[in-house]
Amino acid sequence: MNYDRYFDAALADVKREKRYRSFVTLERDASRFPHALWHSPEGPRPVIMWCTNDYLGMGCHPAVIEAMRDTAARLGVGAGGTRNIAGTSSPLVALERSLADLHGKEAALLFTSGYVSNQAGISTLARLLPDCLLISDEKNHNSMIEGVRHSRREKIIFRHNDLGHLEEILAAADPARPKVILFESVYSMDGDVSPIHAICDLAERYGAMTYLDEVHAVGLYGERGGGYAQEVGAAHRIDIIEATLAKGFGCIGGYLAAKANVIDAIRSYAHGFIFTTALPPAVAAAALASVEVVKSGQAIRMRHRAQVAQVKARLAKAGIPVLDGDTHIVPVMVGDAQRVKDASDRLLDVHGIYVQPINYPTVARGTERLRVTPTPFHDMAMIDHLVGALVETWNALGLPRVAIRSAA
Ligand SMILES: *Cc1c(COP(=O)(O)O)cnc(C)c1O
């Protein structure tokens, strides 16, 4: 049997479609975020990161680094077991308490990652509800889709942010049947937001539970960084909030926050929670430090918004096509897999700017883009540099200056 040909054929497919992924090896400079060294084929070169999901630079915050270092020195490195067997460390318990408080919920539950929290959380929730109907936004993240699939419950997809379509589905369903509406607050590739209050209105009218992914909003929105639902005063209306510690909080791990009985039931039944080693205490301590810093003041969020607004205004003035949205995500549209790769390569090679191309299947074909994420630490000189580099790249490669809509 020649097994090689299957792997080689699969690789040839992604290469032919111009979406073979090459990773850029980086060495972040924690004392000079968002500076990094790129380990290029010709040796190390300084670059500015313009596509990090460490949206607030919290992964490089001195208090966060110190919490990890200090806790590792005192409590050791690994967790030493699952939550049930020796793995429930005191920093982890403190972190769950802090996250519940962040969202104004009774309890929170930590997972290995945001991905696992969605996959295990949604599938377990759905299996705890007899004959549950899952109603899911079409743009939901792959981890939510995997949670739905794994639940083996019936699912219906509603058109992205389409309240009319959502209501049709709710109205047609048996009123006695358990239903869960699954959606995100900030959609990470287009940078648009969902109508949270209106979705909660429908959920209340038709007796559905709500499950909200706040992965791209925690730390960044809300008066305490509790997410977009907190920003618009809707957090108390959401039954289950899911988020990550790996983006706005700059660490690793995912979680759910909800009523105590919901969390306790998921804790008791979710295989993706039960049968895996707990997060290490030093990771939990770092995340806790990050959450506490982010909770304690609006200054970092205000600075973040100011820098995002600057980038958007400057790109608009320069005629670089940016997808409209109300958030910190700045999608610069190219609309072709090869050309977005060329643009990204040129920005890195010629300008020392690192922004990764975003391709199918992450976004629809024909909507390939550079996803720019300004942080509070991108100063005016860096923004000038970015805009100049994009203009040079657009001219050199003859890239489109007309806006490309994101396919629904
Ligand atoms: C990144 C992401 C996740 C997964 O979070 P991780 O902590 O990175 O595993 C979940 N949902 C959305 C919308 C995401 O973008």
Short mmCIF file of C-alpha atoms and ligand atoms in Angstrom, two decimals:
data_model
loop_
_atom_site.label_atom_id
_atom_site.label_comp_id
_atom_site.label_asym_id
_atom_site.label_seq_id
_atom_site.Cartn_x
_atom_site.Cartn_y
_atom_site.Cartn_z
CA MET A 1 0.00 0.00 0.00
CA ASN A 2 1.36 3.43 -0.92
CA TYR A 3 0.07 5.77 1.76
CA ASP A 4 2.28 8.69 0.78
CA ARG A 5 0.23 9.53 -2.28
CA TYR A 6 -2.83 10.42 -0.17
CA PHE A 7 -0.90 12.96 1.88
CA ASP A 8 0.94 14.29 -1.16
CA ALA A 9 -2.33 14.68 -3.08
CA ALA A 10 -3.96 16.51 -0.17
CA LEU A 11 -1.01 18.89 0.03
CA ALA A 12 -1.03 19.43 -3.73
CA ASP A 13 -4.71 20.44 -3.46
CA VAL A 14 -4.13 23.22 -0.94
CA LYS A 15 -1.07 24.39 -2.88
CA ARG A 16 -2.99 24.53 -6.16
CA GLU A 17 -5.68 26.59 -4.46
CA LYS A 18 -2.99 28.99 -3.20
CA ARG A 19 -3.99 28.40 0.38
CA TYR A 20 -1.09 26.32 1.61
CA ARG A 21 -0.26 27.85 4.98
CA SER A 22 3.27 28.82 5.87
CA PHE A 23 3.89 29.89 9.43
CA VAL A 24 6.02 32.88 10.31
CA THR A 25 8.40 32.13 13.18
CA LEU A 26 8.45 35.01 15.64
CA GLU A 27 10.25 35.90 18.81
CA ARG A 28 8.23 38.53 20.62
CA ASP A 29 10.05 41.17 22.60
CA ALA A 30 8.01 41.24 25.82
CA SER A 31 9.53 44.54 26.91
CA ARG A 32 8.72 46.24 23.59
CA PHE A 33 5.31 44.92 22.49
CA PRO A 34 4.34 44.87 19.55
CA HIS A 35 7.96 44.52 18.39
CA ALA A 36 9.24 41.06 17.49
CA LEU A 37 12.09 39.33 15.74
CA TRP A 38 11.14 37.41 12.62
CA HIS A 39 13.29 34.33 12.09
CA SER A 40 13.48 34.83 8.32
CA PRO A 41 15.27 32.42 5.99
CA GLU A 42 18.13 34.98 5.90
CA GLY A 43 18.33 35.32 9.66
CA PRO A 44 16.55 37.35 12.37
CA ARG A 45 14.88 40.62 11.34
CA PRO A 46 12.93 43.14 13.44
CA VAL A 47 9.21 43.42 12.63
CA ILE A 48 6.09 45.06 14.03
CA MET A 49 3.21 42.64 14.65
CA TRP A 50 -0.02 43.99 13.16
CA CYS A 51 -2.18 40.86 13.40
CA THR A 52 -1.86 39.68 16.98
CA ASN A 53 -4.93 38.54 18.90
CA ASP A 54 -3.16 39.63 22.09
CA TYR A 55 -5.32 42.70 21.54
CA LEU A 56 -4.23 44.62 24.62
CA GLY A 57 -0.67 43.33 24.91
CA MET A 58 -1.62 41.67 28.21
CA GLY A 59 0.61 38.68 27.39
CA CYS A 60 3.54 41.06 27.86
CA HIS A 61 2.20 43.00 30.87
CA PRO A 62 4.79 43.01 33.69
CA ALA A 63 2.24 42.00 36.38
CA VAL A 64 1.07 39.08 34.27
CA ILE A 65 4.58 37.85 33.53
CA GLU A 66 5.50 38.20 37.20
CA ALA A 67 2.43 36.24 38.34
CA MET A 68 3.40 33.36 36.05
CA ARG A 69 7.06 33.41 37.07
CA ASP A 70 6.32 33.64 40.79
CA THR A 71 3.62 30.96 40.76
CA ALA A 72 5.75 28.53 38.73
CA ALA A 73 8.56 29.01 41.25
CA ARG A 74 6.24 28.36 44.22
CA LEU A 75 3.76 25.79 42.86
CA GLY A 76 5.73 24.17 40.04
CA VAL A 77 4.99 23.96 36.37
CA GLY A 78 2.36 21.36 35.46
CA ALA A 79 -1.08 20.89 37.02
CA GLY A 80 -0.30 17.28 37.88
CA GLY A 81 -3.68 15.89 36.98
CA THR A 82 -7.26 16.36 35.91
CA ARG A 83 -9.52 18.64 37.93
CA ASN A 84 -10.83 15.60 39.79
CA ILE A 85 -7.44 14.07 40.48
CA ALA A 86 -4.99 16.53 42.08
CA GLY A 87 -5.32 19.22 39.37
CA THR A 88 -7.59 21.76 41.09
CA SER A 89 -5.04 24.35 42.21
CA SER A 90 -5.87 27.39 44.31
CA PRO A 91 -5.02 29.93 41.53
CA LEU A 92 -7.40 28.09 39.23
CA VAL A 93 -10.25 28.30 41.72
CA ALA A 94 -9.53 32.01 42.28
CA LEU A 95 -9.56 32.56 38.52
CA GLU A 96 -12.96 30.89 38.11
CA ARG A 97 -14.34 33.13 40.85
CA SER A 98 -12.89 36.22 39.20
CA LEU A 99 -14.35 35.27 35.80
CA ALA A 100 -17.81 34.69 37.25
CA ASP A 101 -17.56 38.13 38.84
CA LEU A 102 -16.33 39.68 35.57
CA HIS A 103 -19.53 38.61 33.83
CA GLY A 104 -21.90 39.00 36.78
CA LYS A 105 -22.67 35.27 36.76
CA GLU A 106 -22.91 32.82 39.66
CA ALA A 107 -20.13 30.53 38.45
CA ALA A 108 -17.49 29.91 35.81
CA LEU A 109 -15.71 26.81 34.53
CA LEU A 110 -12.25 26.68 32.96
CA PHE A 111 -11.25 24.59 29.95
CA THR A 112 -7.96 23.95 28.14
CA SER A 113 -8.84 26.51 25.46
CA GLY A 114 -11.69 28.55 24.07
CA TYR A 115 -12.01 25.94 21.36
CA VAL A 116 -12.54 23.16 23.88
CA SER A 117 -14.92 25.27 25.96
CA ASN A 118 -17.20 25.70 22.92
CA GLN A 119 -16.90 22.14 21.70
CA ALA A 120 -17.43 20.55 25.12
CA GLY A 121 -19.77 23.25 26.43
CA ILE A 122 -22.24 23.28 23.54
CA SER A 123 -22.31 19.51 23.05
CA THR A 124 -22.81 18.87 26.77
CA LEU A 125 -25.43 21.58 27.18
CA ALA A 126 -27.40 20.19 24.23
CA ARG A 127 -27.24 16.64 25.56
CA LEU A 128 -28.46 17.78 28.98
CA LEU A 129 -31.61 19.18 27.30
CA PRO A 130 -33.87 16.41 25.94
CA ASP A 131 -34.60 16.71 22.18
CA CYS A 132 -32.88 20.11 22.18
CA LEU A 133 -32.97 22.22 18.99
CA LEU A 134 -29.76 24.19 18.35
CA ILE A 135 -30.22 27.41 16.40
CA SER A 136 -26.87 28.68 15.20
CA ASP A 137 -25.68 31.82 13.37
CA GLU A 138 -24.13 30.91 10.01
CA LYS A 139 -20.93 32.78 10.82
CA ASN A 140 -20.27 31.01 14.10
CA HIS A 141 -16.71 29.87 14.76
CA ASN A 142 -15.59 26.35 13.89
CA SER A 143 -15.39 25.42 17.60
CA MET A 144 -19.13 26.14 17.99
CA ILE A 145 -19.92 24.16 14.84
CA GLU A 146 -17.93 21.24 16.25
CA GLY A 147 -19.88 21.52 19.52
CA VAL A 148 -23.15 21.37 17.60
CA ARG A 149 -21.99 18.44 15.50
CA HIS A 150 -20.72 16.53 18.50
CA SER A 151 -24.04 16.95 20.33
CA ARG A 152 -25.84 15.03 17.54
CA ARG A 153 -28.89 17.21 18.23
CA GLU A 154 -30.93 18.76 15.44
CA LYS A 155 -29.54 22.11 14.31
CA ILE A 156 -30.91 24.92 12.18
CA ILE A 157 -28.61 27.64 10.83
CA PHE A 158 -29.93 31.21 10.65
CA ARG A 159 -28.57 33.81 8.24
CA HIS A 160 -25.92 35.94 9.86
CA ASN A 161 -27.47 38.44 12.30
CA ASP A 162 -30.84 38.04 10.52
CA LEU A 163 -33.50 38.55 13.20
CA GLY A 164 -36.37 37.83 10.79
CA HIS A 165 -34.90 34.48 9.88
CA LEU A 166 -34.16 33.65 13.51
CA GLU A 167 -37.75 34.47 14.48
CA GLU A 168 -39.12 32.30 11.66
CA ILE A 169 -37.14 29.35 12.98
CA LEU A 170 -38.19 29.96 16.59
CA ALA A 171 -41.85 30.42 15.66
CA ALA A 172 -41.91 27.20 13.64
CA ALA A 173 -40.41 25.08 16.43
CA ASP A 174 -42.54 23.20 18.96
CA PRO A 175 -42.96 25.61 21.92
CA ALA A 176 -42.46 22.72 24.35
CA ARG A 177 -39.09 21.80 22.89
CA PRO A 178 -35.83 23.05 24.52
CA LYS A 179 -34.00 25.48 22.23
CA VAL A 180 -30.63 27.19 22.40
CA ILE A 181 -29.60 30.17 20.27
CA LEU A 182 -25.85 30.08 19.60
CA PHE A 183 -24.13 33.27 18.48
CA GLU A 184 -21.08 35.50 18.88
CA SER A 185 -20.87 39.11 20.01
CA VAL A 186 -17.95 40.33 17.88
CA TYR A 187 -17.39 38.31 14.69
CA SER A 188 -13.67 38.10 14.30
CA MET A 189 -13.14 38.16 10.55
CA ASP A 190 -15.56 40.93 9.52
CA GLY A 191 -15.38 42.82 12.82
CA ASP A 192 -19.16 43.26 12.99
CA VAL A 193 -21.32 42.75 16.10
CA SER A 194 -24.58 40.93 16.75
CA PRO A 195 -27.82 42.61 17.91
CA ILE A 196 -27.60 41.08 21.40
CA HIS A 197 -30.68 42.73 22.95
CA ALA A 198 -32.87 41.90 19.97
CA ILE A 199 -31.73 38.27 20.02
CA CYS A 200 -32.45 38.12 23.77
CA ASP A 201 -35.93 39.59 23.09
CA LEU A 202 -36.63 36.73 20.68
CA ALA A 203 -35.17 34.18 23.08
CA GLU A 204 -37.51 35.41 25.81
CA ARG A 205 -40.55 35.51 23.52
CA TYR A 206 -40.00 31.93 22.31
CA GLY A 207 -38.53 30.43 25.47
CA ALA A 208 -35.01 29.73 24.17
CA MET A 209 -31.73 29.74 26.07
CA THR A 210 -28.91 31.98 24.82
CA TYR A 211 -25.26 30.96 24.41
CA LEU A 212 -22.89 33.80 23.48
CA ASP A 213 -19.24 33.53 22.33
CA GLU A 214 -17.47 36.66 23.62
CA VAL A 215 -13.99 35.49 22.62
CA HIS A 216 -13.14 38.64 20.64
CA ALA A 217 -14.75 41.01 23.11
CA VAL A 218 -13.57 40.09 26.62
CA GLY A 219 -11.07 42.55 27.98
CA LEU A 220 -11.93 45.04 25.21
CA TYR A 221 -15.57 46.00 25.76
CA GLY A 222 -17.76 46.68 28.77
CA GLU A 223 -16.96 48.93 31.72
CA ARG A 224 -14.94 46.16 33.35
CA GLY A 225 -13.84 44.39 30.19
CA GLY A 226 -16.66 41.86 30.55
CA GLY A 227 -17.40 41.84 26.82
CA TYR A 228 -19.83 43.27 24.32
CA ALA A 229 -22.91 42.11 26.23
CA GLN A 230 -21.61 44.10 29.20
CA GLU A 231 -20.95 47.07 26.88
CA VAL A 232 -24.60 47.17 25.79
CA GLY A 233 -26.06 46.21 29.20
CA ALA A 234 -27.20 42.75 28.12
CA ALA A 235 -24.90 40.42 30.06
CA HIS A 236 -27.63 39.56 32.60
CA ARG A 237 -29.89 38.46 29.73
CA ILE A 238 -27.41 35.88 28.38
CA ASP A 239 -27.69 32.40 29.89
CA ILE A 240 -24.20 31.18 29.02
CA ILE A 241 -21.20 33.32 28.15
CA GLU A 242 -18.18 31.60 26.60
CA ALA A 243 -14.80 33.28 26.18
CA THR A 244 -11.06 32.82 26.04
CA LEU A 245 -8.09 33.82 28.15
CA ALA A 246 -5.88 33.71 25.04
CA LYS A 247 -6.84 36.89 23.19
CA GLY A 248 -7.71 40.06 25.11
CA PHE A 249 -6.25 38.52 28.28
CA GLY A 250 -3.06 37.41 26.53
CA CYS A 251 -2.71 33.96 28.17
CA ILE A 252 -4.26 30.57 27.38
CA GLY A 253 -7.46 28.75 28.33
CA GLY A 254 -11.19 29.09 27.79
CA TYR A 255 -14.24 29.26 30.02
CA LEU A 256 -18.00 29.33 30.45
CA ALA A 257 -19.85 31.63 32.85
CA ALA A 258 -23.48 30.98 33.80
CA LYS A 259 -25.87 30.12 36.64
CA ALA A 260 -24.37 27.78 39.23
CA ASN A 261 -26.53 24.78 38.31
CA VAL A 262 -25.73 25.06 34.59
CA ILE A 263 -21.99 25.21 35.34
CA ASP A 264 -22.23 22.37 37.85
CA ALA A 265 -24.06 20.15 35.35
CA ILE A 266 -21.54 20.85 32.57
CA ARG A 267 -18.71 20.28 35.05
CA SER A 268 -20.23 16.91 35.85
CA TYR A 269 -20.90 15.70 32.28
CA ALA A 270 -18.48 17.35 29.82
CA HIS A 271 -15.89 14.83 28.69
CA GLY A 272 -13.67 17.58 27.28
CA PHE A 273 -13.52 18.97 30.80
CA ILE A 274 -13.34 15.75 32.81
CA PHE A 275 -10.77 13.69 30.89
CA THR A 276 -7.96 16.18 30.45
CA THR A 277 -5.29 17.68 32.67
CA ALA A 278 -6.20 20.98 34.33
CA LEU A 279 -4.57 24.26 33.34
CA PRO A 280 -1.29 24.73 35.26
CA PRO A 281 -1.39 26.96 38.34
CA ALA A 282 1.09 29.44 36.86
CA VAL A 283 -1.10 29.87 33.79
CA ALA A 284 -4.14 30.40 36.01
CA ALA A 285 -2.26 32.93 38.14
CA ALA A 286 -1.12 34.86 35.06
CA ALA A 287 -4.64 34.90 33.66
CA LEU A 288 -6.02 36.01 37.01
CA ALA A 289 -3.53 38.88 37.12
CA SER A 290 -4.54 39.84 33.59
CA VAL A 291 -8.27 39.74 34.33
CA GLU A 292 -7.77 41.84 37.46
CA VAL A 293 -5.71 44.47 35.58
CA VAL A 294 -8.27 44.63 32.79
CA LYS A 295 -11.19 44.91 35.24
CA SER A 296 -9.63 47.73 37.16
CA GLY A 297 -9.65 50.53 34.60
CA GLN A 298 -11.01 51.84 31.32
CA ALA A 299 -7.77 53.60 30.30
CA ILE A 300 -6.38 50.70 28.28
CA ARG A 301 -9.72 50.23 26.46
CA MET A 302 -9.93 53.94 25.64
CA ARG A 303 -6.39 53.98 24.31
CA HIS A 304 -7.13 50.86 22.25
CA ARG A 305 -10.19 52.49 20.67
CA ALA A 306 -8.29 55.67 19.91
CA GLN A 307 -5.56 53.77 18.05
CA VAL A 308 -8.11 51.69 16.13
CA ALA A 309 -9.95 54.87 15.10
CA GLN A 310 -6.68 56.39 13.91
CA VAL A 311 -5.85 53.37 11.77
CA LYS A 312 -9.32 53.30 10.21
CA ALA A 313 -9.36 57.04 9.49
CA ARG A 314 -5.88 57.00 7.97
CA LEU A 315 -6.60 53.98 5.76
CA ALA A 316 -9.86 55.51 4.54
CA LYS A 317 -8.03 58.70 3.62
CA ALA A 318 -5.36 56.70 1.78
CA GLY A 319 -8.02 54.83 -0.24
CA ILE A 320 -7.18 51.40 1.15
CA PRO A 321 -10.37 49.26 1.16
CA VAL A 322 -11.44 48.39 4.70
CA LEU A 323 -14.59 46.44 5.55
CA ASP A 324 -16.94 48.62 7.60
CA GLY A 325 -17.45 47.54 11.19
CA ASP A 326 -17.77 49.04 14.65
CA THR A 327 -15.00 47.13 16.35
CA HIS A 328 -11.26 46.90 16.84
CA ILE A 329 -10.84 44.53 13.87
CA VAL A 330 -9.72 46.20 10.64
CA PRO A 331 -10.21 43.85 7.65
CA VAL A 332 -8.24 45.15 4.65
CA MET A 333 -9.84 43.49 1.64
CA VAL A 334 -7.90 41.93 -1.25
CA GLY A 335 -10.31 39.28 -2.59
CA ASP A 336 -7.82 36.79 -4.02
CA ALA A 337 -5.75 34.07 -2.35
CA GLN A 338 -2.53 34.59 -4.32
CA ARG A 339 -2.65 38.38 -4.17
CA VAL A 340 -3.30 38.51 -0.43
CA LYS A 341 -0.30 36.23 0.05
CA ASP A 342 1.83 38.47 -2.19
CA ALA A 343 0.72 41.53 -0.23
CA SER A 344 1.52 39.90 3.09
CA ASP A 345 4.94 38.74 1.85
CA ARG A 346 5.79 42.20 0.56
CA LEU A 347 4.73 43.89 3.81
CA LEU A 348 6.97 41.53 5.75
CA ASP A 349 9.95 41.50 3.36
CA VAL A 350 10.07 45.13 2.32
CA HIS A 351 8.45 46.92 5.25
CA GLY A 352 9.00 44.78 8.35
CA ILE A 353 5.26 44.61 8.94
CA TYR A 354 3.77 41.28 9.91
CA VAL A 355 0.13 40.79 8.95
CA GLN A 356 -0.95 37.28 8.05
CA PRO A 357 -3.16 36.61 4.99
CA ILE A 358 -6.62 35.26 5.81
CA ASN A 359 -7.88 32.66 3.34
CA TYR A 360 -10.57 30.07 2.80
CA PRO A 361 -11.85 28.22 4.83
CA THR A 362 -11.48 30.90 7.51
CA VAL A 363 -13.27 33.33 5.17
CA ALA A 364 -15.25 32.75 1.95
CA ARG A 365 -13.33 32.52 -1.33
CA GLY A 366 -13.17 35.91 -3.03
CA THR A 367 -13.08 37.73 0.32
CA GLU A 368 -9.44 37.02 1.19
CA ARG A 369 -8.04 39.77 3.35
CA LEU A 370 -5.38 41.13 5.66
CA ARG A 371 -6.82 41.29 9.15
CA VAL A 372 -5.18 44.22 10.92
CA THR A 373 -5.50 44.43 14.70
CA PRO A 374 -4.19 47.67 16.22
CA THR A 375 -3.40 47.53 19.94
CA PRO A 376 -2.98 50.30 22.53
CA PHE A 377 0.78 49.96 21.96
CA HIS A 378 0.80 50.79 18.25
CA ASP A 379 1.86 54.45 18.38
CA MET A 380 1.41 57.16 15.76
CA ALA A 381 4.79 56.49 14.16
CA MET A 382 3.88 52.80 13.72
CA ILE A 383 0.51 53.76 12.28
CA ASP A 384 2.19 56.14 9.78
CA HIS A 385 4.55 53.34 8.84
CA LEU A 386 1.68 50.86 8.34
CA VAL A 387 -0.35 53.20 6.16
CA GLY A 388 2.68 54.11 4.02
CA ALA A 389 3.57 50.44 3.61
CA LEU A 390 0.03 49.47 2.59
CA VAL A 391 -0.13 52.29 0.03
CA GLU A 392 3.25 51.26 -1.41
CA THR A 393 2.13 47.61 -1.53
CA TRP A 394 -1.23 48.46 -3.15
CA ASN A 395 0.53 50.50 -5.82
CA ALA A 396 3.31 47.99 -6.43
CA LEU A 397 0.92 45.04 -6.79
CA GLY A 398 -1.96 46.94 -8.41
CA LEU A 399 -4.42 45.78 -5.75
CA PRO A 400 -8.12 46.78 -5.82
CA ARG A 401 -9.12 50.01 -4.14
CA VAL A 402 -12.84 49.38 -4.27
CA ALA A 403 -14.57 47.92 -1.26
CA ILE A 404 -15.24 44.19 -1.38
CA ARG A 405 -18.25 43.05 0.58
CA SER A 406 -17.94 40.04 2.82
CA ALA A 407 -19.98 37.17 1.41
CA ALA A 408 -22.85 36.20 3.72
C1 LIG B 1 -10.18 31.89 18.71
C2 LIG B 1 -11.64 31.58 18.85
C3 LIG B 1 -12.09 30.58 19.70
C4 LIG B 1 -11.14 29.61 20.35
O1 LIG B 1 -10.46 30.20 21.40
P1 LIG B 1 -9.01 29.62 21.80
O2 LIG B 1 -8.86 30.03 23.21
O3 LIG B 1 -8.06 30.26 20.86
O4 LIG B 1 -9.06 28.15 21.62
C5 LIG B 1 -13.45 30.46 19.94
N1 LIG B 1 -14.34 31.26 19.34
C6 LIG B 1 -13.94 32.22 18.46
C7 LIG B 1 -14.96 33.08 17.83
C8 LIG B 1 -12.59 32.39 18.18
O5 LIG B 1 -12.20 33.30 17.29
#
